[in-house]
Short mmCIF file of C-alpha atoms in Angstrom, two decimals:
data_model
loop_
_atom_site.label_atom_id
_atom_site.label_comp_id
_atom_site.label_asym_id
_atom_site.label_seq_id
_atom_site.Cartn_x
_atom_site.Cartn_y
_atom_site.Cartn_z
CA UNK A 1 38.87 -11.67 -129.69
CA UNK A 2 42.55 -12.11 -129.26
CA UNK A 3 44.09 -15.00 -127.37
CA UNK A 4 45.42 -12.54 -124.81
CA UNK A 5 41.87 -12.05 -123.63
CA UNK A 6 41.60 -15.58 -122.32
CA UNK A 7 42.19 -16.62 -118.77
CA UNK A 8 44.85 -19.23 -117.99
CA UNK A 9 42.04 -21.81 -117.85
CA UNK A 10 41.20 -21.30 -121.53
CA UNK A 11 44.51 -20.82 -123.32
CA UNK A 12 44.63 -23.01 -126.39
CA UNK A 13 40.95 -23.77 -126.07
CA UNK A 14 40.04 -23.62 -129.76
CA UNK A 15 38.86 -27.23 -129.59
CA UNK A 16 36.55 -26.35 -126.72
CA UNK A 17 35.21 -23.40 -128.72
CA UNK A 18 34.60 -25.59 -131.77
CA UNK A 19 32.86 -28.14 -129.55
CA UNK A 20 30.71 -25.39 -128.05
CA UNK A 21 29.77 -24.03 -131.48
CA UNK A 22 28.81 -27.49 -132.68
CA UNK A 23 26.71 -27.92 -129.53
CA UNK A 24 24.81 -24.71 -130.29
CA UNK A 25 24.32 -25.78 -133.91
CA UNK A 26 22.96 -29.14 -132.75
CA UNK A 27 20.53 -27.36 -130.43
CA UNK A 28 19.31 -25.20 -133.31
CA UNK A 29 19.04 -28.14 -135.70
CA UNK A 30 17.21 -30.24 -133.12
CA UNK A 31 14.80 -27.39 -132.49
CA UNK A 32 14.07 -27.09 -136.21
CA UNK A 33 13.40 -30.81 -136.73
CA UNK A 34 10.04 -31.44 -138.29
CA UNK A 35 9.41 -27.79 -139.26
CA UNK A 36 8.16 -27.78 -142.86
CA UNK A 37 8.71 -24.98 -145.33
CA UNK A 38 4.95 -24.54 -145.50
CA UNK A 39 5.09 -23.32 -141.90
CA UNK A 40 2.80 -25.94 -140.42
CA UNK A 41 1.47 -24.22 -137.30
CA UNK A 42 1.31 -27.28 -135.03
CA UNK A 43 4.86 -28.33 -135.81
CA UNK A 44 6.12 -24.79 -135.39
CA UNK A 45 4.26 -24.57 -132.10
CA UNK A 46 5.78 -27.81 -130.79
CA UNK A 47 9.25 -26.73 -131.90
CA UNK A 48 8.98 -23.38 -130.15
CA UNK A 49 7.44 -25.07 -127.12
CA UNK A 50 10.51 -27.33 -126.83
CA UNK A 51 12.76 -24.28 -126.88
CA UNK A 52 10.60 -22.51 -124.33
CA UNK A 53 10.42 -25.41 -121.86
CA UNK A 54 14.16 -26.04 -122.17
CA UNK A 55 14.59 -22.66 -120.46
CA UNK A 56 11.39 -22.43 -118.40
CA UNK A 57 11.66 -25.87 -116.77
CA UNK A 58 15.03 -25.32 -115.05
CA UNK A 59 14.07 -21.69 -114.32
CA UNK A 60 10.90 -22.77 -112.51
CA UNK A 61 12.83 -25.41 -110.54
CA UNK A 62 15.50 -22.88 -109.58
CA UNK A 63 12.92 -20.34 -108.39
CA UNK A 64 11.06 -22.97 -106.37
CA UNK A 65 14.24 -24.03 -104.59
CA UNK A 66 15.14 -20.38 -103.85
CA UNK A 67 11.64 -19.76 -102.50
CA UNK A 68 11.83 -23.04 -100.59
CA UNK A 69 14.97 -22.02 -98.69
CA UNK A 70 13.12 -19.07 -97.15
CA UNK A 71 10.14 -21.28 -96.29
CA UNK A 72 12.40 -23.86 -94.63
CA UNK A 73 14.21 -21.18 -92.64
CA UNK A 74 10.98 -19.66 -91.37
CA UNK A 75 9.64 -23.13 -90.51
CA UNK A 76 12.70 -23.94 -88.36
CA UNK A 77 12.79 -20.48 -86.76
CA UNK A 78 9.06 -20.70 -86.02
CA UNK A 79 9.86 -23.37 -83.43
CA UNK A 80 12.20 -20.98 -81.60
CA UNK A 81 9.46 -18.50 -80.70
CA UNK A 82 7.11 -15.85 -82.01
CA UNK A 83 9.66 -13.06 -81.59
CA UNK A 84 12.33 -14.91 -83.60
CA UNK A 85 9.84 -15.78 -86.35
CA UNK A 86 8.69 -12.16 -86.57
CA UNK A 87 12.30 -10.93 -86.77
CA UNK A 88 13.23 -13.34 -89.56
CA UNK A 89 10.01 -12.66 -91.47
CA UNK A 90 10.47 -8.89 -91.29
CA UNK A 91 14.17 -9.03 -92.24
CA UNK A 92 13.47 -11.26 -95.25
CA UNK A 93 10.37 -9.36 -96.35
CA UNK A 94 11.46 -5.76 -95.79
CA UNK A 95 15.23 -5.64 -96.32
CA UNK A 96 16.20 -8.75 -98.26
CA UNK A 97 12.97 -8.64 -100.27
CA UNK A 98 13.33 -5.02 -101.39
CA UNK A 99 17.04 -5.21 -102.22
CA UNK A 100 16.70 -8.59 -103.92
CA UNK A 101 13.90 -7.20 -106.10
CA UNK A 102 15.98 -4.22 -107.16
CA UNK A 103 19.13 -6.25 -107.88
CA UNK A 104 17.08 -8.94 -109.65
CA UNK A 105 15.57 -6.29 -111.89
CA UNK A 106 18.92 -4.67 -112.63
CA UNK A 107 20.45 -8.06 -113.39
CA UNK A 108 17.67 -8.77 -115.87
CA UNK A 109 19.26 -6.22 -118.20
CA UNK A 110 21.54 -9.12 -119.13
CA UNK A 111 18.53 -11.03 -120.43
CA UNK A 112 18.14 -8.28 -123.02
CA UNK A 113 21.82 -7.80 -123.87
CA UNK A 114 23.17 -11.34 -123.55
CA UNK A 115 20.07 -12.82 -125.18
CA UNK A 116 20.35 -10.53 -128.19
CA UNK A 117 24.13 -10.99 -128.41
CA UNK A 118 23.68 -14.77 -128.36
CA UNK A 119 21.09 -14.56 -131.15
CA UNK A 120 23.42 -12.32 -133.16
CA UNK A 121 26.34 -14.75 -132.50
CA UNK A 122 28.37 -11.98 -130.86
CA UNK A 123 29.37 -14.49 -128.23
CA UNK A 124 32.46 -12.68 -126.92
CA UNK A 125 30.35 -9.71 -125.79
CA UNK A 126 28.31 -11.84 -123.40
CA UNK A 127 31.26 -12.19 -121.04
CA UNK A 128 31.89 -8.45 -121.22
CA UNK A 129 28.24 -7.72 -120.44
CA UNK A 130 28.45 -10.08 -117.46
CA UNK A 131 31.42 -8.20 -116.05
CA UNK A 132 29.72 -4.82 -116.59
CA UNK A 133 26.69 -6.10 -114.70
CA UNK A 134 28.90 -7.31 -111.84
CA UNK A 135 30.48 -3.85 -111.59
CA UNK A 136 27.17 -1.98 -111.63
CA UNK A 137 25.33 -4.32 -109.24
CA UNK A 138 28.25 -4.48 -106.80
CA UNK A 139 28.35 -0.68 -106.55
CA UNK A 140 24.57 -0.56 -106.06
CA UNK A 141 24.74 -3.28 -103.38
CA UNK A 142 27.30 -1.15 -101.49
CA UNK A 143 25.01 1.89 -101.76
CA UNK A 144 22.17 -0.18 -100.26
CA UNK A 145 24.20 -1.35 -97.26
CA UNK A 146 22.92 1.42 -94.91
CA UNK A 147 19.49 -0.27 -95.02
CA UNK A 148 21.05 -3.29 -93.29
CA UNK A 149 23.35 -1.32 -90.99
CA UNK A 150 20.54 0.95 -89.75
CA UNK A 151 17.73 -1.60 -89.88
CA UNK A 152 16.75 -1.13 -86.22
CA UNK A 153 16.02 2.63 -86.37
CA UNK A 154 14.31 2.17 -89.76
CA UNK A 155 11.94 -0.43 -88.29
CA UNK A 156 11.23 1.76 -85.26
CA UNK A 157 10.27 4.59 -87.62
CA UNK A 158 7.93 2.14 -89.38
CA UNK A 159 6.14 1.52 -86.08
CA UNK A 160 7.65 -1.82 -85.04
CA UNK A 161 8.12 -2.56 -81.35
CA UNK A 162 11.58 -2.00 -79.86
CA UNK A 163 12.02 -5.73 -79.21
CA UNK A 164 11.25 -6.80 -82.78
CA UNK A 165 13.18 -3.88 -84.30
CA UNK A 166 16.29 -4.69 -82.24
CA UNK A 167 16.33 -8.39 -83.10
CA UNK A 168 15.50 -7.76 -86.77
CA UNK A 169 18.28 -5.18 -86.96
CA UNK A 170 20.81 -7.65 -85.55
CA UNK A 171 19.66 -10.28 -88.03
CA UNK A 172 19.80 -7.84 -90.97
CA UNK A 173 23.56 -7.34 -90.42
CA UNK A 174 24.03 -11.11 -90.70
CA UNK A 175 22.26 -11.01 -94.07
CA UNK A 176 24.89 -8.69 -95.61
CA UNK A 177 26.92 -11.57 -97.18
CA UNK A 178 23.75 -12.78 -98.91
CA UNK A 179 23.02 -9.23 -100.09
CA UNK A 180 26.50 -8.84 -101.63
CA UNK A 181 26.23 -12.30 -103.17
CA UNK A 182 23.10 -11.30 -105.10
CA UNK A 183 25.18 -8.73 -107.00
CA UNK A 184 27.21 -11.57 -108.50
CA UNK A 185 24.82 -14.53 -108.60
CA UNK A 186 21.87 -12.82 -110.35
CA UNK A 187 23.91 -11.60 -113.38
CA UNK A 188 25.71 -14.94 -113.56
CA UNK A 189 22.44 -16.86 -113.72
CA UNK A 190 21.12 -14.64 -116.52
CA UNK A 191 24.39 -14.96 -118.42
CA UNK A 192 24.19 -18.77 -118.31
CA UNK A 193 20.45 -18.76 -119.01
CA UNK A 194 20.86 -16.59 -122.11
CA UNK A 195 23.12 -19.20 -123.71
CA UNK A 196 20.77 -22.06 -122.79
CA UNK A 197 22.99 -23.44 -120.02
CA UNK A 198 20.11 -23.82 -117.60
CA UNK A 199 20.91 -27.32 -116.38
CA UNK A 200 23.98 -26.22 -114.40
CA UNK A 201 21.89 -23.56 -112.61
CA UNK A 202 19.15 -26.05 -111.74
CA UNK A 203 21.54 -28.78 -110.53
CA UNK A 204 23.47 -26.40 -108.29
CA UNK A 205 20.24 -24.86 -106.93
CA UNK A 206 18.88 -28.32 -106.12
CA UNK A 207 22.10 -29.29 -104.36
CA UNK A 208 22.09 -26.01 -102.39
CA UNK A 209 18.49 -26.65 -101.34
CA UNK A 210 19.42 -30.06 -99.89
CA UNK A 211 22.45 -28.59 -98.13
CA UNK A 212 20.28 -25.78 -96.77
CA UNK A 213 17.77 -28.25 -95.34
CA UNK A 214 20.54 -30.20 -93.59
CA UNK A 215 22.33 -27.11 -92.27
CA UNK A 216 19.06 -25.63 -90.98
CA UNK A 217 18.47 -28.77 -88.95
CA UNK A 218 22.10 -28.89 -87.80
CA UNK A 219 22.68 -25.23 -86.88
CA UNK A 220 19.21 -24.25 -85.65
CA UNK A 221 17.90 -27.45 -84.07
CA UNK A 222 21.04 -29.31 -83.02
CA UNK A 223 23.64 -26.60 -82.32
CA UNK A 224 20.92 -24.20 -81.12
CA UNK A 225 22.49 -21.21 -82.90
CA UNK A 226 19.07 -19.55 -83.25
CA UNK A 227 18.51 -16.81 -85.79
CA UNK A 228 22.26 -16.47 -86.37
CA UNK A 229 22.29 -20.07 -87.57
CA UNK A 230 19.34 -19.27 -89.82
CA UNK A 231 21.23 -16.36 -91.38
CA UNK A 232 24.35 -18.49 -91.91
CA UNK A 233 22.37 -21.19 -93.72
CA UNK A 234 20.72 -18.62 -96.00
CA UNK A 235 24.11 -17.08 -96.79
CA UNK A 236 25.59 -20.45 -97.65
CA UNK A 237 22.59 -21.47 -99.77
CA UNK A 238 23.38 -18.48 -102.01
CA UNK A 239 27.18 -18.57 -102.05
CA UNK A 240 27.61 -22.31 -102.67
CA UNK A 241 25.81 -22.36 -106.07
CA UNK A 242 27.38 -18.98 -106.90
CA UNK A 243 30.88 -20.41 -106.44
CA UNK A 244 29.91 -23.50 -108.44
CA UNK A 245 28.55 -21.43 -111.35
CA UNK A 246 31.61 -19.15 -111.34
CA UNK A 247 34.02 -22.10 -111.44
CA UNK A 248 31.96 -23.68 -114.24
CA UNK A 249 32.32 -20.51 -116.31
CA UNK A 250 36.02 -19.74 -115.80
CA UNK A 251 37.14 -23.38 -116.01
CA UNK A 252 35.92 -23.86 -119.57
CA UNK A 253 32.16 -24.32 -119.34
CA UNK A 254 31.51 -21.33 -121.62
CA UNK A 255 34.49 -21.17 -124.02
CA UNK A 256 32.68 -19.07 -126.63
CA UNK A 257 31.34 -16.41 -124.30
CA UNK A 258 33.94 -16.21 -121.52
CA UNK A 259 37.34 -14.91 -122.67
CA UNK A 260 38.62 -13.72 -119.33
CA UNK A 261 38.41 -10.52 -117.33
CA UNK A 262 38.69 -7.55 -119.69
CA UNK A 263 39.14 -3.79 -119.41
CA UNK A 264 36.36 -3.56 -121.99
CA UNK A 265 33.97 -4.19 -119.09
CA UNK A 266 34.63 -0.60 -117.94
CA UNK A 267 33.73 0.89 -121.34
CA UNK A 268 30.23 2.24 -122.17
CA UNK A 269 29.03 1.79 -118.61
CA UNK A 270 26.55 4.69 -118.70
CA UNK A 271 24.10 3.18 -121.25
CA UNK A 272 24.46 -0.12 -119.41
CA UNK A 273 23.61 1.61 -116.12
CA UNK A 274 20.53 3.27 -117.64
CA UNK A 275 19.17 -0.05 -118.93
CA UNK A 276 19.95 -1.75 -115.60
CA UNK A 277 18.21 0.94 -113.58
CA UNK A 278 15.15 0.82 -115.85
CA UNK A 279 15.04 -2.97 -115.43
CA UNK A 280 15.43 -2.66 -111.67
CA UNK A 281 12.65 -0.11 -111.29
CA UNK A 282 10.35 -2.12 -113.53
CA UNK A 283 10.64 -5.35 -111.55
CA UNK A 284 10.85 -3.92 -108.04
CA UNK A 285 7.56 -2.06 -108.62
CA UNK A 286 5.97 -5.41 -109.48
CA UNK A 287 7.53 -7.31 -106.58
CA UNK A 288 6.49 -4.70 -104.01
CA UNK A 289 2.96 -4.27 -105.30
CA UNK A 290 1.40 -7.17 -103.40
CA UNK A 291 3.57 -6.49 -100.37
CA UNK A 292 1.62 -3.23 -100.16
CA UNK A 293 -1.55 -5.35 -99.94
CA UNK A 294 -0.30 -7.06 -96.77
CA UNK A 295 0.85 -3.72 -95.32
CA UNK A 296 -2.54 -2.08 -95.92
CA UNK A 297 -4.41 -5.09 -94.51
CA UNK A 298 -2.38 -4.85 -91.31
CA UNK A 299 -3.86 -1.40 -90.66
CA UNK A 300 -7.47 -2.61 -90.68
CA UNK A 301 -9.40 -2.84 -87.42
CA UNK A 302 -9.31 -6.35 -85.92
CA UNK A 303 -6.87 -7.28 -88.67
CA UNK A 304 -5.55 -10.56 -87.22
CA UNK A 305 -7.97 -12.87 -89.07
CA UNK A 306 -7.66 -10.82 -92.26
CA UNK A 307 -3.85 -10.89 -92.14
CA UNK A 308 -3.72 -14.61 -91.33
CA UNK A 309 -6.13 -15.55 -94.13
CA UNK A 310 -4.35 -13.25 -96.58
CA UNK A 311 -0.98 -14.73 -95.61
CA UNK A 312 -2.29 -18.21 -96.49
CA UNK A 313 -3.49 -16.96 -99.88
CA UNK A 314 -0.18 -15.19 -100.52
CA UNK A 315 1.74 -18.38 -99.68
CA UNK A 316 -0.30 -20.29 -102.26
CA UNK A 317 0.18 -17.48 -104.76
CA UNK A 318 3.89 -17.27 -103.94
CA UNK A 319 4.46 -20.92 -104.85
CA UNK A 320 2.30 -20.85 -107.99
CA UNK A 321 3.80 -17.61 -109.31
CA UNK A 322 7.17 -19.34 -109.62
CA UNK A 323 5.76 -20.99 -112.76
CA UNK A 324 4.92 -17.78 -114.67
CA UNK A 325 8.19 -16.27 -113.39
CA UNK A 326 9.95 -19.20 -115.05
CA UNK A 327 8.10 -18.32 -118.25
CA UNK A 328 9.12 -14.68 -117.76
CA UNK A 329 12.76 -15.78 -117.90
CA UNK A 330 12.18 -18.12 -120.83
CA UNK A 331 10.23 -15.55 -122.82
CA UNK A 332 12.89 -12.91 -122.26
CA UNK A 333 15.59 -15.24 -123.55
CA UNK A 334 13.60 -16.53 -126.53
CA UNK A 335 12.50 -13.06 -127.65
CA UNK A 336 16.01 -11.66 -127.22
CA UNK A 337 17.58 -14.58 -129.11
CA UNK A 338 15.20 -14.19 -132.06
CA UNK A 339 15.52 -10.40 -132.20
CA UNK A 340 19.30 -10.63 -131.96
CA UNK A 341 19.34 -12.99 -134.94
CA UNK A 342 17.15 -10.55 -136.90
CA UNK A 343 14.11 -12.83 -136.86
CA UNK A 344 11.22 -10.56 -135.89
CA UNK A 345 8.57 -13.09 -136.90
CA UNK A 346 10.28 -15.72 -134.77
CA UNK A 347 10.15 -13.38 -131.76
CA UNK A 348 6.44 -12.76 -132.34
CA UNK A 349 5.74 -16.48 -132.54
CA UNK A 350 7.75 -17.09 -129.35
CA UNK A 351 5.48 -14.59 -127.58
CA UNK A 352 2.34 -16.38 -128.82
CA UNK A 353 3.58 -19.77 -127.61
CA UNK A 354 4.73 -18.44 -124.22
CA UNK A 355 1.49 -16.58 -123.49
CA UNK A 356 -0.82 -19.44 -124.51
CA UNK A 357 1.21 -22.06 -122.61
CA UNK A 358 1.30 -20.01 -119.41
CA UNK A 359 -2.41 -19.17 -119.73
CA UNK A 360 -3.33 -22.86 -119.95
CA UNK A 361 -1.39 -23.53 -116.74
CA UNK A 362 -3.02 -20.50 -115.11
CA UNK A 363 -6.48 -21.73 -116.07
CA UNK A 364 -5.69 -25.11 -114.52
CA UNK A 365 -4.75 -23.51 -111.19
CA UNK A 366 -7.76 -21.16 -111.44
CA UNK A 367 -10.04 -24.22 -111.60
CA UNK A 368 -8.19 -25.98 -108.76
CA UNK A 369 -8.43 -22.98 -106.43
CA UNK A 370 -12.15 -22.55 -107.06
CA UNK A 371 -12.80 -26.27 -106.71
CA UNK A 372 -10.96 -26.64 -103.39
CA UNK A 373 -11.61 -23.13 -102.02
CA UNK A 374 -13.14 -24.55 -98.83
CA UNK A 375 -10.33 -27.01 -98.17
CA UNK A 376 -6.85 -25.77 -99.12
CA UNK A 377 -6.55 -23.61 -95.98
CA UNK A 378 -6.42 -26.87 -93.96
CA UNK A 379 -2.80 -27.20 -95.05
CA UNK A 380 -1.97 -24.22 -92.82
CA UNK A 381 -4.58 -24.04 -90.05
CA UNK A 382 -7.42 -25.77 -88.22
CA UNK A 383 -9.16 -22.51 -87.26
CA UNK A 384 -12.73 -22.51 -88.60
CA UNK A 385 -12.80 -18.69 -88.71
CA UNK A 386 -9.63 -18.45 -90.81
CA UNK A 387 -10.73 -21.31 -93.10
CA UNK A 388 -13.98 -19.45 -93.78
CA UNK A 389 -12.10 -16.20 -94.43
CA UNK A 390 -9.74 -17.95 -96.84
CA UNK A 391 -12.72 -19.46 -98.65
CA UNK A 392 -14.08 -15.95 -99.30
CA UNK A 393 -10.69 -14.72 -100.49
CA UNK A 394 -10.26 -17.74 -102.78
CA UNK A 395 -12.19 -16.05 -105.59
CA UNK A 396 -9.75 -13.12 -105.61
CA UNK A 397 -6.81 -15.54 -105.32
CA UNK A 398 -7.99 -17.47 -108.38
CA UNK A 399 -8.24 -14.33 -110.52
CA UNK A 400 -4.87 -13.10 -109.24
CA UNK A 401 -3.32 -16.39 -110.37
CA UNK A 402 -5.09 -16.11 -113.74
CA UNK A 403 -3.74 -12.59 -114.32
CA UNK A 404 -0.29 -13.67 -113.16
CA UNK A 405 -0.25 -16.34 -115.84
CA UNK A 406 -0.16 -13.58 -118.49
CA UNK A 407 1.39 -10.50 -116.91
CA UNK A 408 4.88 -11.90 -116.09
CA UNK A 409 5.16 -13.38 -119.59
CA UNK A 410 4.47 -9.97 -121.10
CA UNK A 411 7.11 -8.53 -118.74
CA UNK A 412 9.46 -11.14 -120.19
CA UNK A 413 8.63 -9.82 -123.67
CA UNK A 414 9.55 -6.33 -122.47
CA UNK A 415 12.86 -7.58 -121.06
CA UNK A 416 13.74 -9.50 -124.21
CA UNK A 417 12.90 -6.46 -126.36
CA UNK A 418 14.55 -3.82 -124.17
CA UNK A 419 11.32 -1.98 -123.23
CA UNK A 420 12.10 -1.80 -119.51
CA UNK A 421 11.90 2.00 -119.24
CA UNK A 422 8.46 2.08 -120.89
CA UNK A 423 7.09 -0.69 -118.70
CA UNK A 424 8.46 1.01 -115.56
CA UNK A 425 6.21 4.00 -116.29
CA UNK A 426 3.29 1.67 -117.04
CA UNK A 427 3.81 -0.05 -113.68
CA UNK A 428 3.88 3.23 -111.77
CA UNK A 429 0.63 4.36 -113.36
CA UNK A 430 -1.30 1.11 -113.17
CA UNK A 431 -0.09 -0.12 -109.80
CA UNK A 432 0.40 2.99 -107.69
CA UNK A 433 -1.88 5.54 -109.38
CA UNK A 434 -4.80 3.18 -110.06
CA UNK A 435 -4.44 -0.05 -108.03
CA UNK A 436 -3.39 1.15 -104.56
CA UNK A 437 -5.74 4.18 -104.36
CA UNK A 438 -8.66 2.09 -105.63
CA UNK A 439 -7.87 -0.58 -103.03
CA UNK A 440 -7.82 2.04 -100.27
CA UNK A 441 -11.16 3.47 -101.42
CA UNK A 442 -12.84 0.04 -101.63
CA UNK A 443 -11.31 -1.14 -98.37
CA UNK A 444 -12.00 1.87 -96.15
CA UNK A 445 -14.54 4.14 -97.85
CA UNK A 446 -16.82 1.28 -98.97
CA UNK A 447 -15.95 -0.80 -95.89
CA UNK A 448 -15.10 -3.90 -97.95
CA UNK A 449 -11.92 -4.36 -95.86
CA UNK A 450 -9.42 -6.89 -97.22
CA UNK A 451 -11.75 -7.91 -100.08
CA UNK A 452 -11.89 -4.31 -101.25
CA UNK A 453 -8.15 -3.70 -100.90
CA UNK A 454 -7.31 -6.83 -102.87
CA UNK A 455 -10.01 -6.20 -105.51
CA UNK A 456 -8.68 -2.71 -106.10
CA UNK A 457 -5.14 -3.95 -106.51
CA UNK A 458 -6.24 -6.71 -108.88
CA UNK A 459 -7.82 -3.94 -110.96
CA UNK A 460 -4.40 -2.28 -111.19
CA UNK A 461 -2.85 -5.55 -112.36
CA UNK A 462 -5.64 -6.02 -114.91
CA UNK A 463 -5.09 -2.54 -116.36
CA UNK A 464 -1.32 -3.11 -116.51
CA UNK A 465 -1.83 -6.45 -118.25
CA UNK A 466 -4.19 -4.85 -120.79
CA UNK A 467 -1.68 -2.08 -121.53
CA UNK A 468 1.12 -4.62 -122.06
CA UNK A 469 -1.13 -6.67 -124.36
CA UNK A 470 -1.82 -3.56 -126.46
CA UNK A 471 1.89 -2.64 -126.59
CA UNK A 472 2.84 -6.19 -127.59
CA UNK A 473 0.03 -6.47 -130.17
CA UNK A 474 0.95 -3.18 -131.82
CA UNK A 475 4.66 -4.00 -131.90
CA UNK A 476 6.47 -3.94 -135.24
CA UNK A 477 8.65 -6.99 -134.71
CA UNK A 478 10.79 -6.49 -137.78
CA UNK A 479 11.63 -3.01 -136.53
CA UNK A 480 12.45 -4.41 -133.07
CA UNK A 481 14.77 -6.94 -134.70
CA UNK A 482 16.56 -4.14 -136.55
CA UNK A 483 16.91 -2.18 -133.30
CA UNK A 484 18.30 -5.25 -131.53
CA UNK A 485 20.93 -5.78 -134.23
CA UNK A 486 21.85 -2.10 -134.08
CA UNK A 487 22.19 -2.31 -130.28
CA UNK A 488 24.41 -5.39 -130.49
CA UNK A 489 26.62 -3.82 -133.17
CA UNK A 490 26.86 -0.50 -131.30
CA UNK A 491 27.75 -2.05 -127.95
CA UNK A 492 30.10 -4.73 -129.26
CA UNK A 493 33.69 -4.41 -130.30
CA UNK A 494 35.43 -6.93 -132.48
CA UNK A 495 38.78 -5.29 -131.85
CA UNK A 496 41.10 -7.22 -129.53
CA UNK A 497 40.87 -6.07 -125.92
CA UNK A 498 43.45 -6.30 -123.24
CA UNK A 499 42.84 -8.66 -120.39
CA UNK A 500 43.19 -7.93 -116.71
CA UNK A 501 44.47 -11.45 -116.12
CA UNK A 502 47.54 -12.62 -117.98
#
């Protein structure tokens, strides 16, 4: 790529590029230490495990801090009153949750493209892909704005009381800066993650979490700014690390992959849009699946105990699922890197290591939930009725956690391989054709209530996991590697491009 493509920050940065290349080589050499030509399985496993955890560890930490900011906000708002807590919970769950899921999925297209480009050493295209993703996600975020602007009438149509709908609608407007920020932060995180720069994401997320805790105390408790203060703290907890990551990139942190803003970002947008949409649909169907469980449970007769006990189980599941979601990210990057470098067997082995590692962790939590099924509800409540209800649901919770230790990893395989469109159809069939109807039948027709609803939906997850296992097992990895190389070569351009910044 010509020098004219660089921003003013990077002019004359050949030394930085050489340093970056040597850093990547050192990472690869370190990862290959101790791997014998005979292909000793244990050494290969440990080597791949190091690569996997180098991505998964920071990814898990980042997801926990992001999840923690919402928990902290709801904890502070809960002391303001039931109405305020309900408004914040609904705004985060319904509007922020849906739009975040869609933008997260669309941003994950970069895990396919940037991961494969990094493996193929087409480093300059990673910055172009990042800019294309910014363009696409920003336009989509603008198209989704009416959900925030008309939140009050939407909630009234959904059956919410006027009081809750009005307050939630006011709060939703305050969440617009966070919504727009997702369009830039989610692609940026995947861009950095794909080139193994996970530490900067984790450090900035940790710092933002501490700042969020302090600002929540200051604005909500001390300055008594109420739910507006809560919205401001959530906005800042997103934008502060976003600004830090952006400055890291443009000020020389990624000299090989960032060559400045380029008009090439506006080329070949249609295939990029198709992959982004497929990724978005795939992940948002997964994210919303268990939200449907809570919605259906709320329509049961005398649903208060059922909803409260289910909410406790979902909180436990929500924290634990951050681990397999970290492995989802790591698996996507590892598979994409290996396929991009033409190493189909390496991609297959990365899948084996990721699945077995996540399953071991899932089995550990499965045992813990079953062992302490009568006690873990005490963290949230002293009600004997709810504790007993949670104890009954603990069996379903344990199997949900066990399935979630495999299913997200296989979704990561799909992302790394570019199978998002296929998996989107699988998710529709397994989740919404099998899982939800079966849950309704078991819950209402067979009068099993929340146990039946959840059991039916677990069945949908089990079928989806089985289908993904079959697809992954039958995969011709050498062919996938050839397709990845073809994709990288088709979408990349080694010709000099003109920059928008000179």
